[in-house]
Coordinates of C-alpha atoms and ligand atoms in Angstrom, one line a residue:
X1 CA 88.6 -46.9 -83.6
X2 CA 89.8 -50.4 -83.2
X3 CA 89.6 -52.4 -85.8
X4 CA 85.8 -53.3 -86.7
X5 CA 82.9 -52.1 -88.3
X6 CA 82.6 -49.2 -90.8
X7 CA 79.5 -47.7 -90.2
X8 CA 77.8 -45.2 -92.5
X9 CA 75.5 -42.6 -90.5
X10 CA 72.5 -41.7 -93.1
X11 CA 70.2 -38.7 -91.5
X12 CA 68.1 -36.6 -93.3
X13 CA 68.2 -33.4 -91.5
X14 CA 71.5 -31.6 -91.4
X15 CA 71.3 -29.4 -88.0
X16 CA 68.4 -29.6 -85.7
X17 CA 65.1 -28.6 -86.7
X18 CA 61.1 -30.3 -85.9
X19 CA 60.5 -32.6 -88.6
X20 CA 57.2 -32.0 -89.6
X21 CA 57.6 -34.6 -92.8
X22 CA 55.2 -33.5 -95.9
X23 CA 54.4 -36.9 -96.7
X24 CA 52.4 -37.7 -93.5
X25 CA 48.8 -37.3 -93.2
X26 CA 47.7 -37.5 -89.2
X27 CA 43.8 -37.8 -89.3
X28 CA 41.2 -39.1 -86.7
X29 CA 42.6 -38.2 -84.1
X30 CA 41.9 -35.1 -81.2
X31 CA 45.4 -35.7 -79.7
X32 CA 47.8 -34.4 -82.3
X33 CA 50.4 -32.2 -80.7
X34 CA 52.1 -29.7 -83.2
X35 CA 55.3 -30.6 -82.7
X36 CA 56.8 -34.0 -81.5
X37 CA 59.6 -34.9 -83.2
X38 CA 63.6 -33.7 -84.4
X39 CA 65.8 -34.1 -86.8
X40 CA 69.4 -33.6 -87.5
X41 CA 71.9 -35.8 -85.5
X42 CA 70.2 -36.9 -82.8
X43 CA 66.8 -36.7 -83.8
X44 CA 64.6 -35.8 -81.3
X45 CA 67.0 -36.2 -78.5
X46 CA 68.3 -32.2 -80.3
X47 CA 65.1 -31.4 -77.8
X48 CA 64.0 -33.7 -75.2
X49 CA 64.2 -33.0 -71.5
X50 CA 66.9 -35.8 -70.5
X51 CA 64.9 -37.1 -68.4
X52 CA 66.4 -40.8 -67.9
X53 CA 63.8 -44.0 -66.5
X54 CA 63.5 -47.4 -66.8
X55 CA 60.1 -49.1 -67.7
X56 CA 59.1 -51.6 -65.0
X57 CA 59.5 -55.7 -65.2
X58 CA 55.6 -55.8 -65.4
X59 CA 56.3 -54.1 -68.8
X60 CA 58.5 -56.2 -70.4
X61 CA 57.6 -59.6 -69.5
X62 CA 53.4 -58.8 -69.1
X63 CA 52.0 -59.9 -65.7
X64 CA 49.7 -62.5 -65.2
X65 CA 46.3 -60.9 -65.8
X66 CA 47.3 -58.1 -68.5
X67 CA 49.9 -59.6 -70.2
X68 CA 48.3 -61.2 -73.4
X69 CA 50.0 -59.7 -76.6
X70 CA 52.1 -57.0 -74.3
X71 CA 55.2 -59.4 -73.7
X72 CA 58.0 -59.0 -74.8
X73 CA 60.4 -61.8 -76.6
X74 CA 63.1 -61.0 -74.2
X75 CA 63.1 -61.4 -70.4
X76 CA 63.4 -58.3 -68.1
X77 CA 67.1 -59.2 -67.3
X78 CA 67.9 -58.5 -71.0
X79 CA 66.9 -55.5 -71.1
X80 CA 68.3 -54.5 -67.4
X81 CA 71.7 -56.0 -68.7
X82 CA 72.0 -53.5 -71.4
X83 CA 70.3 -50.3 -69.3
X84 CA 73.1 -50.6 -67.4
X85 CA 75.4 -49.6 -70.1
X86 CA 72.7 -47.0 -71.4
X87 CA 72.4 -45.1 -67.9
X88 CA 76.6 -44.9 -67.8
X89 CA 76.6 -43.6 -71.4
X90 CA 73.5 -41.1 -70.8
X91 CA 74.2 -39.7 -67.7
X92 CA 78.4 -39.4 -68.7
X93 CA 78.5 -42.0 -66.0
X94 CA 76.9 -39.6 -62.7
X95 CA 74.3 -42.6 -62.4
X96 CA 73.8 -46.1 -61.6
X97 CA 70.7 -48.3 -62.8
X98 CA 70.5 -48.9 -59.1
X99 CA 69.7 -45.4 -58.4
X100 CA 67.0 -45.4 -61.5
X101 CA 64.7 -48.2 -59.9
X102 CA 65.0 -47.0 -57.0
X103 CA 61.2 -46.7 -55.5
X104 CA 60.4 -45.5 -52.3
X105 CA 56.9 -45.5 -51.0
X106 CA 57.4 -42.2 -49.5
X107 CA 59.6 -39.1 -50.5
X108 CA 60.9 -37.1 -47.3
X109 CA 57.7 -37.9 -45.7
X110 CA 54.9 -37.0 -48.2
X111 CA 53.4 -40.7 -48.4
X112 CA 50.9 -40.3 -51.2
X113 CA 48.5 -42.9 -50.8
X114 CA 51.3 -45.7 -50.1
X115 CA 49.2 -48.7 -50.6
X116 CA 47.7 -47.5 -54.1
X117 CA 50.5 -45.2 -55.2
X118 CA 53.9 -45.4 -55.3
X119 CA 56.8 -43.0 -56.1
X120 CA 58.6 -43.3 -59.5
X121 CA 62.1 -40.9 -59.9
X122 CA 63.2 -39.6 -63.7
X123 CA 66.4 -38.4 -63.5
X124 CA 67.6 -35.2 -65.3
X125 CA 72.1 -35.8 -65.6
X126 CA 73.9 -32.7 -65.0
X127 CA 75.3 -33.2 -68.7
X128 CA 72.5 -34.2 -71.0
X129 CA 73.5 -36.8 -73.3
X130 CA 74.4 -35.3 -76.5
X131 CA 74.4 -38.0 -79.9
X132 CA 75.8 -34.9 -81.7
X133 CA 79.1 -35.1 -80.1
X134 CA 79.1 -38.5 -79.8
X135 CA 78.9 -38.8 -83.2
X136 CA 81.1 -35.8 -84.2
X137 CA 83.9 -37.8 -82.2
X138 CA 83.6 -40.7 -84.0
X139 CA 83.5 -39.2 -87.8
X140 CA 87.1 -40.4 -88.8
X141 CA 87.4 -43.4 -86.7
X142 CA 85.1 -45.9 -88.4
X143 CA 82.0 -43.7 -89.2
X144 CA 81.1 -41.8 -92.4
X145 CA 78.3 -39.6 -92.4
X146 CA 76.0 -38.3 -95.0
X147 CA 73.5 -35.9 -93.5
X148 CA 71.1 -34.2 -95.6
X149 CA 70.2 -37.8 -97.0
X150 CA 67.0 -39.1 -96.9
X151 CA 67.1 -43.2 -97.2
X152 CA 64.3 -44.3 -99.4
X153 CA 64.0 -47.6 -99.1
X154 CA 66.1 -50.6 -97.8
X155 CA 66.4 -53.4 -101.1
X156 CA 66.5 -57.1 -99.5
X157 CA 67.5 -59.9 -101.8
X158 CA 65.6 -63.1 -102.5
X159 CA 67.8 -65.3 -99.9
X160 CA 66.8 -62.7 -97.3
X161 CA 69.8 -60.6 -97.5
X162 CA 69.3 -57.1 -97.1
X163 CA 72.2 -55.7 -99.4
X164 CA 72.2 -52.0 -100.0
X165 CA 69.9 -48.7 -99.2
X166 CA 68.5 -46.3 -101.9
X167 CA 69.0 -42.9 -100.7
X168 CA 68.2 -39.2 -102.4
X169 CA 69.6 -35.8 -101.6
X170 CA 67.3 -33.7 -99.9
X171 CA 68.1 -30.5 -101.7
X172 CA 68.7 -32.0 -105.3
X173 CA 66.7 -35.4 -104.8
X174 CA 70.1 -36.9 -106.8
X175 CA 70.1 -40.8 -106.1
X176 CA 72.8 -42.9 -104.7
X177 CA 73.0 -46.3 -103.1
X178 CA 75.2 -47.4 -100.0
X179 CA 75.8 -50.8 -99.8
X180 CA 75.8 -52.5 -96.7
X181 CA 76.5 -56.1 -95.0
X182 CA 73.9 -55.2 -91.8
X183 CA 71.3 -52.8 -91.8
X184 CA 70.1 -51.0 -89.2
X185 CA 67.0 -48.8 -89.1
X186 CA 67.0 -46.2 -86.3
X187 CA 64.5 -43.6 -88.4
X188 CA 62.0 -43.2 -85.4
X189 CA 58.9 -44.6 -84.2
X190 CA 57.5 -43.3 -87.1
X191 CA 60.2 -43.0 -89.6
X192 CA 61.1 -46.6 -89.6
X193 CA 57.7 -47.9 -90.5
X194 CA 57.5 -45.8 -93.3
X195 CA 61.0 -46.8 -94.5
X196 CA 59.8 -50.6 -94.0
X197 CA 56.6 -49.9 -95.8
X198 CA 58.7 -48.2 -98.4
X199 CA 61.4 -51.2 -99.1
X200 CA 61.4 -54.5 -101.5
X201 CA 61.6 -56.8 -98.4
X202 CA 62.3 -60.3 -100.8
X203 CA 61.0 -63.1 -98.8
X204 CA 59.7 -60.9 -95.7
X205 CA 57.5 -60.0 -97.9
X206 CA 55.4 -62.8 -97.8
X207 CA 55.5 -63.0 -94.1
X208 CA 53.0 -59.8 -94.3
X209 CA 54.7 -58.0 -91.2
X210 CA 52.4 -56.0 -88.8
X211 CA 54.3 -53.3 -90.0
X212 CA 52.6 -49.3 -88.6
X213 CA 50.3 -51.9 -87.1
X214 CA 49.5 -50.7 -83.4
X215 CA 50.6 -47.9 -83.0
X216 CA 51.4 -46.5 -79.2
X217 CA 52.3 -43.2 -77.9
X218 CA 52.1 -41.9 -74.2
X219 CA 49.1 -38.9 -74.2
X220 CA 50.4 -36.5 -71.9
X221 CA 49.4 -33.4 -70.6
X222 CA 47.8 -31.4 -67.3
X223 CA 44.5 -33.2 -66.3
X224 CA 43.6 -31.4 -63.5
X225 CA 44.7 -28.2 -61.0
X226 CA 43.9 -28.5 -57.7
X227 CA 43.7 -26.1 -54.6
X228 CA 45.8 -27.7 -51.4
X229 CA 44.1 -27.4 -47.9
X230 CA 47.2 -25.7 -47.1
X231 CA 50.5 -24.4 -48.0
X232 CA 52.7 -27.2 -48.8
X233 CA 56.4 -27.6 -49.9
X234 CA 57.0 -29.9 -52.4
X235 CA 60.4 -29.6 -53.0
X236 CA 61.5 -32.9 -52.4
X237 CA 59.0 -34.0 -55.7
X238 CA 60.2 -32.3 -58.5
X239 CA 63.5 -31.7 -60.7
X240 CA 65.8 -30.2 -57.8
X241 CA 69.4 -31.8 -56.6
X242 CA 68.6 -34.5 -54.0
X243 CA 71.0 -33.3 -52.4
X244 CA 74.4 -30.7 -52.5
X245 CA 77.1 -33.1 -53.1
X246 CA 75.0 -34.2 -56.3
X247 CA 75.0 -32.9 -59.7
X248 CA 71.7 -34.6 -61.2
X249 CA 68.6 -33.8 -60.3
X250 CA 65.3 -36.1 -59.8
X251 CA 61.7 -35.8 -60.1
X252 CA 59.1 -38.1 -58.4
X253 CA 55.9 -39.4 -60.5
X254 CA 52.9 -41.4 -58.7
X255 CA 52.3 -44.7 -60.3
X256 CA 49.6 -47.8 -59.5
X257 CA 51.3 -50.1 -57.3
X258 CA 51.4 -53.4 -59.1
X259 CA 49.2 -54.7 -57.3
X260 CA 46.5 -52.3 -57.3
X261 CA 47.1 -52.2 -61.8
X262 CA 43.4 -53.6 -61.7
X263 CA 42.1 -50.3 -60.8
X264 CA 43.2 -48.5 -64.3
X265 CA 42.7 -52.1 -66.4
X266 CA 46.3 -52.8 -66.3
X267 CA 47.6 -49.4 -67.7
X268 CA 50.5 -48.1 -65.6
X269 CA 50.4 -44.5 -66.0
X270 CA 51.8 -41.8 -64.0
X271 CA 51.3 -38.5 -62.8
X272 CA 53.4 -35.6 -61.7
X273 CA 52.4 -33.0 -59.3
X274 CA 54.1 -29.6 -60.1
X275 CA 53.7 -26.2 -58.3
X276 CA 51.6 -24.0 -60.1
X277 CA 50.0 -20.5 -59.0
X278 CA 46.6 -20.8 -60.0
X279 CA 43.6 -22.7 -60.7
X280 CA 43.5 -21.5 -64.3
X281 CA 43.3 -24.0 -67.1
X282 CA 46.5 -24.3 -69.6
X283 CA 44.6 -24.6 -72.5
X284 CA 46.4 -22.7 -74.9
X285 CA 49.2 -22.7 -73.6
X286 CA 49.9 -26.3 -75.1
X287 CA 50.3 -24.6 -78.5
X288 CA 52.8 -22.2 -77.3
X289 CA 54.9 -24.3 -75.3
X290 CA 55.4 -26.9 -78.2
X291 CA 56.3 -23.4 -80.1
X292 CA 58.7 -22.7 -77.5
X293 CA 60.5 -26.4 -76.9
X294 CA 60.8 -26.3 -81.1
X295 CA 62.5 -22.7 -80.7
X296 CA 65.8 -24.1 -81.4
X297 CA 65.2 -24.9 -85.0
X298 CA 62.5 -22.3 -85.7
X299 CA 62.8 -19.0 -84.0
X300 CA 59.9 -17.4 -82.4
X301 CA 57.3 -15.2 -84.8
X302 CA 55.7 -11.8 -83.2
X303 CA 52.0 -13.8 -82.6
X304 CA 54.2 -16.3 -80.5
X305 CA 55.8 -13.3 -78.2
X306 CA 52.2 -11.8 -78.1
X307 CA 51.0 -15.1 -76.7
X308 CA 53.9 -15.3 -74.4
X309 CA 52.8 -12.3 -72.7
X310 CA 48.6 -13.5 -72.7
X311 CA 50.1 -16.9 -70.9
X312 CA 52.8 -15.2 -68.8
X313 CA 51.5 -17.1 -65.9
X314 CA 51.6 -20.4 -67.2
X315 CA 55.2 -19.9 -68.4
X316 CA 55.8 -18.3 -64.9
X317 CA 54.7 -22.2 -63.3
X318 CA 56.7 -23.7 -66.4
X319 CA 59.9 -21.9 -65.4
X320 CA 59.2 -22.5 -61.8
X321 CA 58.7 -26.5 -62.9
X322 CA 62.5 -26.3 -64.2
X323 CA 64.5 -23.9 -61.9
X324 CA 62.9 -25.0 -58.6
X325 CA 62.3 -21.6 -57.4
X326 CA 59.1 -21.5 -55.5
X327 CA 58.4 -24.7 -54.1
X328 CA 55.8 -23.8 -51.0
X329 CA 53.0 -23.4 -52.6
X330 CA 48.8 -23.5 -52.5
X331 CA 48.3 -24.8 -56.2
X332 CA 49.2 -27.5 -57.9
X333 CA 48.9 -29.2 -61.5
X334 CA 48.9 -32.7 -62.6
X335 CA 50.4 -34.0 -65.4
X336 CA 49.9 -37.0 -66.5
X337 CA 52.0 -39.5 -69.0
X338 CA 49.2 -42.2 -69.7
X339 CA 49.7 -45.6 -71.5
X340 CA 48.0 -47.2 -74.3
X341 CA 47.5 -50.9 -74.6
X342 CA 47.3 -52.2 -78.3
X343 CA 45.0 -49.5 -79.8
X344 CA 43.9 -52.3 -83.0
X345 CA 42.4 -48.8 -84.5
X346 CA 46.0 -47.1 -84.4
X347 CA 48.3 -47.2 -87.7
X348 CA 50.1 -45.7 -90.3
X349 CA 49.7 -47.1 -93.6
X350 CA 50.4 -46.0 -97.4
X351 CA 47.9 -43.4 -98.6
X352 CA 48.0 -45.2 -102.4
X353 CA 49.6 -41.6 -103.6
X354 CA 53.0 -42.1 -102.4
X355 CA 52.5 -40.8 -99.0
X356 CA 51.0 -42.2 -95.5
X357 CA 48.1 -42.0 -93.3
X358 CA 48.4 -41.9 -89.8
X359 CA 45.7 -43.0 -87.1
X360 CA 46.5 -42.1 -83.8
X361 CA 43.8 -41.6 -81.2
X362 CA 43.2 -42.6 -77.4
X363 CA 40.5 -45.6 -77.5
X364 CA 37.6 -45.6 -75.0
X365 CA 39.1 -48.4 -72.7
X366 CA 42.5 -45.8 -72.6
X367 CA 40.4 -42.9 -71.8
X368 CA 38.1 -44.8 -69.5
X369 CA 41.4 -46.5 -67.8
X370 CA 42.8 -42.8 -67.3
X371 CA 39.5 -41.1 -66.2
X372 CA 39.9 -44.1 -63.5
X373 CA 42.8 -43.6 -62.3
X374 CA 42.9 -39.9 -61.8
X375 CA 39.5 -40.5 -60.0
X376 CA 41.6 -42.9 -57.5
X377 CA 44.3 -40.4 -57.3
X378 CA 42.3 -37.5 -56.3
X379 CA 39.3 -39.6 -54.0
X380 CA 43.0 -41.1 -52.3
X381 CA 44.3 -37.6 -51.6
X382 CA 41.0 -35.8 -50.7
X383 CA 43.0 -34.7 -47.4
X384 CA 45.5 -33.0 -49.2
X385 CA 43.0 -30.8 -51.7
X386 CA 40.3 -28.3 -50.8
X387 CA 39.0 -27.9 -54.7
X388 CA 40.0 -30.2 -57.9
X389 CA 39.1 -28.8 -61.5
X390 CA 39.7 -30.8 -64.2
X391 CA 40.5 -30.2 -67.8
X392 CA 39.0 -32.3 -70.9
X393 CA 40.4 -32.5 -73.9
X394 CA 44.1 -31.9 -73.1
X395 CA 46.2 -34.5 -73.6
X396 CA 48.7 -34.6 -76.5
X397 CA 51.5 -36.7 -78.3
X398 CA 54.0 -37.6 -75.6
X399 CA 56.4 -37.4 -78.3
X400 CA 56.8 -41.6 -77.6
X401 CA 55.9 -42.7 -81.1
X402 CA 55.7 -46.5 -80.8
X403 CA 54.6 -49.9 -82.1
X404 CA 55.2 -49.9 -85.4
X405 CA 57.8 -52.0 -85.6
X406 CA 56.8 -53.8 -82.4
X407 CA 58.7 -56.8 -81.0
X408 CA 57.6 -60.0 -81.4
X409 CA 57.5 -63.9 -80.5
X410 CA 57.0 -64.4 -84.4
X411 CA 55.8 -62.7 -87.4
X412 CA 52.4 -63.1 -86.8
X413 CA 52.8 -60.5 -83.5
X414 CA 55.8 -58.6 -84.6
X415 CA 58.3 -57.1 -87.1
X416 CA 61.2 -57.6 -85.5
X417 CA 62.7 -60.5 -82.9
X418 CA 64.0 -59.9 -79.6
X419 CA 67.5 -59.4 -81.2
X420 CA 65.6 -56.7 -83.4
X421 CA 66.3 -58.1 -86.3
X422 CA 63.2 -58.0 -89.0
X423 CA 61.7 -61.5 -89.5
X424 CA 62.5 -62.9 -93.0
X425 CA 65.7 -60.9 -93.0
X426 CA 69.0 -62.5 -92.1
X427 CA 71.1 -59.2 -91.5
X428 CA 68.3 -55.8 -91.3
X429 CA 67.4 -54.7 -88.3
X430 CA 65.2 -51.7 -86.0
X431 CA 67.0 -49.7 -83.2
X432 CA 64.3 -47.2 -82.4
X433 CA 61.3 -46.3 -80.1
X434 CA 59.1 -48.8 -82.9
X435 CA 59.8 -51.7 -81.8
X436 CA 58.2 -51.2 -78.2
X437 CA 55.2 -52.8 -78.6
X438 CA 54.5 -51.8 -74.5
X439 CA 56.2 -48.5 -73.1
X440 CA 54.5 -48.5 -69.8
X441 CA 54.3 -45.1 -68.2
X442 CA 57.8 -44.1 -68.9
X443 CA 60.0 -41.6 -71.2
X444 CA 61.4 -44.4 -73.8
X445 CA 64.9 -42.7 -74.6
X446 CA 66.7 -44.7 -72.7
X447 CA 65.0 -47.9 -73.2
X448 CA 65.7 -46.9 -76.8
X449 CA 69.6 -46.7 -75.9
X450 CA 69.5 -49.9 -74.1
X451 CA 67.6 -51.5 -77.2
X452 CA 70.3 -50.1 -79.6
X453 CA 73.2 -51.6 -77.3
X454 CA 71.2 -54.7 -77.5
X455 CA 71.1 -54.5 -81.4
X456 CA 74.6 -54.1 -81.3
X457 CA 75.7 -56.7 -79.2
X458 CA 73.2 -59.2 -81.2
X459 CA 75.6 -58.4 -84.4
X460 CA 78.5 -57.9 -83.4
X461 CA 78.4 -61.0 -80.7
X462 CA 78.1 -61.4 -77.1
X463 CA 80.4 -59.3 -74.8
X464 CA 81.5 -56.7 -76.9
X465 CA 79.4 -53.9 -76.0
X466 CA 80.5 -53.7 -72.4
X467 CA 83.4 -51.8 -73.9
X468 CA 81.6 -48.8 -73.7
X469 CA 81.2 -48.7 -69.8
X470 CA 85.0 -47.8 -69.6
X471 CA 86.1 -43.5 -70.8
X472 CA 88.3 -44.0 -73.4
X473 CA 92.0 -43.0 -72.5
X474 CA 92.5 -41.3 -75.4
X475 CA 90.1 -38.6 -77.5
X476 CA 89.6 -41.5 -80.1
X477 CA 86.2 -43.2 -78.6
X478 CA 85.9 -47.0 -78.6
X479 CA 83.4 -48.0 -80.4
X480 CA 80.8 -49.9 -79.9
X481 CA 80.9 -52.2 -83.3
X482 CA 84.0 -53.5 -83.1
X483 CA 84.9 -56.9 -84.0
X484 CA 86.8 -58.7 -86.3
X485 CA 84.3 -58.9 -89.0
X486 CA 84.2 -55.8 -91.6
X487 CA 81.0 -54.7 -92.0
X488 CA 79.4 -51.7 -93.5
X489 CA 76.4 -51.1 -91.7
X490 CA 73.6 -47.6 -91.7
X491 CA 71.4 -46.4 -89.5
X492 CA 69.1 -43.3 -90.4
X493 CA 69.7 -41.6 -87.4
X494 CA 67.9 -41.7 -84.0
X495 CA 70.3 -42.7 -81.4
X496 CA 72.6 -44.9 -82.8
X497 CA 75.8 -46.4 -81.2
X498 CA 76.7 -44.7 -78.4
X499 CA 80.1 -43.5 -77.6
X500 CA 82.0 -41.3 -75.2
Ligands
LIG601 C1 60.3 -32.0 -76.6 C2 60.6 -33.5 -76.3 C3 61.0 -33.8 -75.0 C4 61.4 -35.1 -74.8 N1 61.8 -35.4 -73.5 C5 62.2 -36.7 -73.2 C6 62.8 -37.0 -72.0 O1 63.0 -36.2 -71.1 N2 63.2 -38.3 -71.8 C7 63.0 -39.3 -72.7 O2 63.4 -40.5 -72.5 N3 62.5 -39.0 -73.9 C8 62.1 -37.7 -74.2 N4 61.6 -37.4 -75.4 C9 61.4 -38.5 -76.4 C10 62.7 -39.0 -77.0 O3 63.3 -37.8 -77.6 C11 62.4 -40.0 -78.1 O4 61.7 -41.1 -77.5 C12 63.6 -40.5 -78.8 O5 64.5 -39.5 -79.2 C13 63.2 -41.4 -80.0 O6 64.3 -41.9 -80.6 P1 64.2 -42.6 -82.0 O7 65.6 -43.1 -82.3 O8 63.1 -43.6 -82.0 O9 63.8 -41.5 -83.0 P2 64.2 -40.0 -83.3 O10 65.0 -39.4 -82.1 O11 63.0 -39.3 -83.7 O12 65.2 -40.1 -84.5 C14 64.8 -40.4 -85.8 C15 65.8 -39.7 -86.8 O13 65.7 -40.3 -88.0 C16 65.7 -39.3 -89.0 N5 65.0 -39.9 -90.2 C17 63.7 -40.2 -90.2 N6 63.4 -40.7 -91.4 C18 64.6 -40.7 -92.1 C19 64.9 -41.2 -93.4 N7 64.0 -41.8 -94.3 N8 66.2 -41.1 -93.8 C20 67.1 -40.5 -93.0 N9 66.9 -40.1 -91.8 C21 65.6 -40.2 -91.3 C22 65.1 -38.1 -88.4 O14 65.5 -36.9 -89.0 C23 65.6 -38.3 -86.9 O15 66.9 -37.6 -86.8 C24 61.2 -36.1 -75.8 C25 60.8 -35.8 -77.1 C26 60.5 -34.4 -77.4 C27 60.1 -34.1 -78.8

């Protein structure tokens, strides 16, 4: 590493596992899913699909007749600026952020509804991004890390200063204190709340934060299974190579045209058609495939192989969804990622015993704004289907948690500023998915990514984070913090500073 920043890595899992924390309390809600988030280095990137999109202007900077309280303190350009870098680093550099909003009103001819719907690609690299690695590079060159340490709570002076972290062993629960001249927080969209809730903030304090305020998630799952008037192929929609020569491969969703937002009350959410071989409902098998994506850390139990075999179709269209094997087909599914505008009733706050309560439900204008839009989705495509059933009663955590840290103008709307730094701090900051306060209709890990390069660049100082466009010569990676101002700094995990 050049010279710079020493960074110490704190993360409280020490391989990758779920993290199903015991301090949590989820109540009033019917949306739950059992398993949402990881631990370990990387967090929950140890499972996620890597599945790469960028959330639209209209997301960022509001639009004109939805935007009040959803804009963002930054103008699209920021973000796009730093997405750039984040699509290099995530993809090991086999995309462009041209190629990621890219939208085409038609994919090889299958023109869904062109002037309601239009077509938005997530992109699945050939090499998923791996922080692990990343990480395990860097350990030598700059970064320390202490895994199997949980941080406790961040201790901010009375000029503002946030000065050192109280963390305790998770086996023994022994104490110890890393001091620090930057904090940043990167403990998840639910991790970092609780860590903010949890710290003497000095001055911020007073400021009374909207901190686990709002929270957001994207409820996702299969909405409805429809019959098509006849055999189609739908190759071209989902997860397969564009074309030979390239390595990724890229999946379509069907969003509201901007224009047409109106018809879902200004929630963008999307919907993917996948191939499926039946008209039978996948309740059930939500359960099981949460089981199965948390495999990794768990290992499978004899009721879940028993299950398998009672839901052997649905894993059948599930392993057809990610191979690409059968694509002419007379079913389909639809799966839907749905957005939630400032739920007021959504939140996670201390349960007065040392532990925290979390709210997390759809509200009625959500639900109503969903119901709407699948209603214009099938009544636009009546051609294409001969019989629709929908399902009720499906939807689950999209494993988005945020919010809770949201973004703001000031401290009245937000915990942290547009450089992501928490108001009424001069040097702590939030690098996760809780400080979207608006996540559109889109998977937020690379948003998050391009958010952390932006928290870099905000301390270490304009221009020095393009540095990680370029592969490093040499095995040592080039870092990311590097400037000529020593400073310890911690993150709690998530997806800290990139390297490659
Ligand atoms: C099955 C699955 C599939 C997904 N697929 C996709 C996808 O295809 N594309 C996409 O963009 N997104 C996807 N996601 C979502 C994506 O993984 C998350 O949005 C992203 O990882 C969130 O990053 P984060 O930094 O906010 O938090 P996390 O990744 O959750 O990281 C938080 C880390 O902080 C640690 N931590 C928490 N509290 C403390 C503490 N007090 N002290 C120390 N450490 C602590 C945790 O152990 C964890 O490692 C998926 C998620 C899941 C679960």
């Amino acid at each position: 590493m050049r010279r710079g920043f020493a960074v110490t890595l704190i993360e409280e899992g020490t391989s990758p596992a779920p993290l199903q924390p015991s301090d949590e309390r989820w109540e009033g809600n019917d949306l739950q899913a059992v398993f949402t988030r990881g631990r370990g280095i990387g967090g929950s990137a140890n499972f996620w699909h890597g599945g790469l999109i960028t959330l639209d202007r209209s997301d960022v900077e509001g639009s004109a007749s939805f935007g009040t309280g959803t804009k963002w303190p930054m103008a699209y350009a920021d973000l796009s600026r730093h997405y750039e870098a984040a699509t290099a680093l995530m993809s090991g550099g086999e995309l462009d952020l041209r190629q990621l909003e890219d939208t085409p009103s038609s994919v090889e001819g299958l023109a869904l509804a062109p002037d309601l719907f239009r077509f938005k690609p997530l992109f699945f690299p050939a090499t998923p991004y791996s922080p692990a690695s990343a990480i395990e590079r860097a350990i030598g060159h700059g970064l320390t890390l202490r895994s199997g340490w949980r941080a406790r709570r961040v201790r901010v002076g009375a000029n503002g200063v946030a000065t050192d972290v109280v963390i305790a062993h998770a086996g023994t629960g022994a104490e110890d204190v890393v001091q620090a001249d930057a904090v940043i927080l990167a403990a998840g969209g639910i991790g970092s709340p609780k860590l903010l809730l949890q710290s003497d903030l000095g001055p911020a304090a007073d400021l009374r934060l909207p901190i686990g305020q709002r929270l957001i998630d994207h409820p996702t799952g299969f909405v409805f299974k429809a019959r098509l008037r006849r055999r189609m192929d739908l190759r071209a929609l989902f997860g397969v190579r564009p074309s030979p020569g390239l390595r990724y491969r890229r999946r379509y969703g069907a969003t509201l045209a901007p224009s047409r937002l109106a018809e879902a009350d200004g929630r963008n959410h999307v919907l993917y058609l996948r191939p499926a071989f039946s008209l039978r409902s996948p309740a059930g098998y939500a359960a099981l495939k949460q089981r199965l994506v948390a495999y990794k850390g768990t290992g499978l139990k004899a009721a879940d192989l028993v299950r398998l075999v009672a839901h052997a179709d649905m894993l059948a269209e599930a392993a057809n969804f990610k191979f690409g094997l059968v694509t002419n087909v007379r079913y389909v599914a639809g799966f839907v990622f749905a957005e939630q505008l400032d739920p007021e009733a959504n939140a996670i706050e201390p349960d007065g015993r040392g532990g925290f309560r979390v709210r997390w439900s759809i509200s009625k204008p959500d639900a109503d704004s969903l119901r709407r839009f699948l209603g214009c989705f099938t009544e636009a495509h009546a051609q294409l289907f001969d019989r629709v059933v929908t399902f009720d009663g499906l939807l689950g955590s999209g494993a988005h948690h945020s919010g809770g840290c949201r973004m703001g103008h000031s401290h009245a709307d937000g915990v942290v500023d547009g450089g992501l730094r928490v108001f009424g701090t001069t040097n702590l900051y939030v690098a996760d998915g809780s400080v979207l306060g608006t996540s559109g209709y889109a998977n937020t890990g690379l948003t998050i990514a391009a958010l952390a390069l932006r928290c870099v660049e905000a301390i270490a100082g304009a221009g020095s984070v393009s540095d990680v466009r370029a592969p490093s010569p040499a095995p040592v990676p080039s870092f990311p913090l590097a400037t000529a101002r020593p400073v310890a700094s911690m993150t709690a995990g998530g997806q800290p500073e990139q390297t490659r």
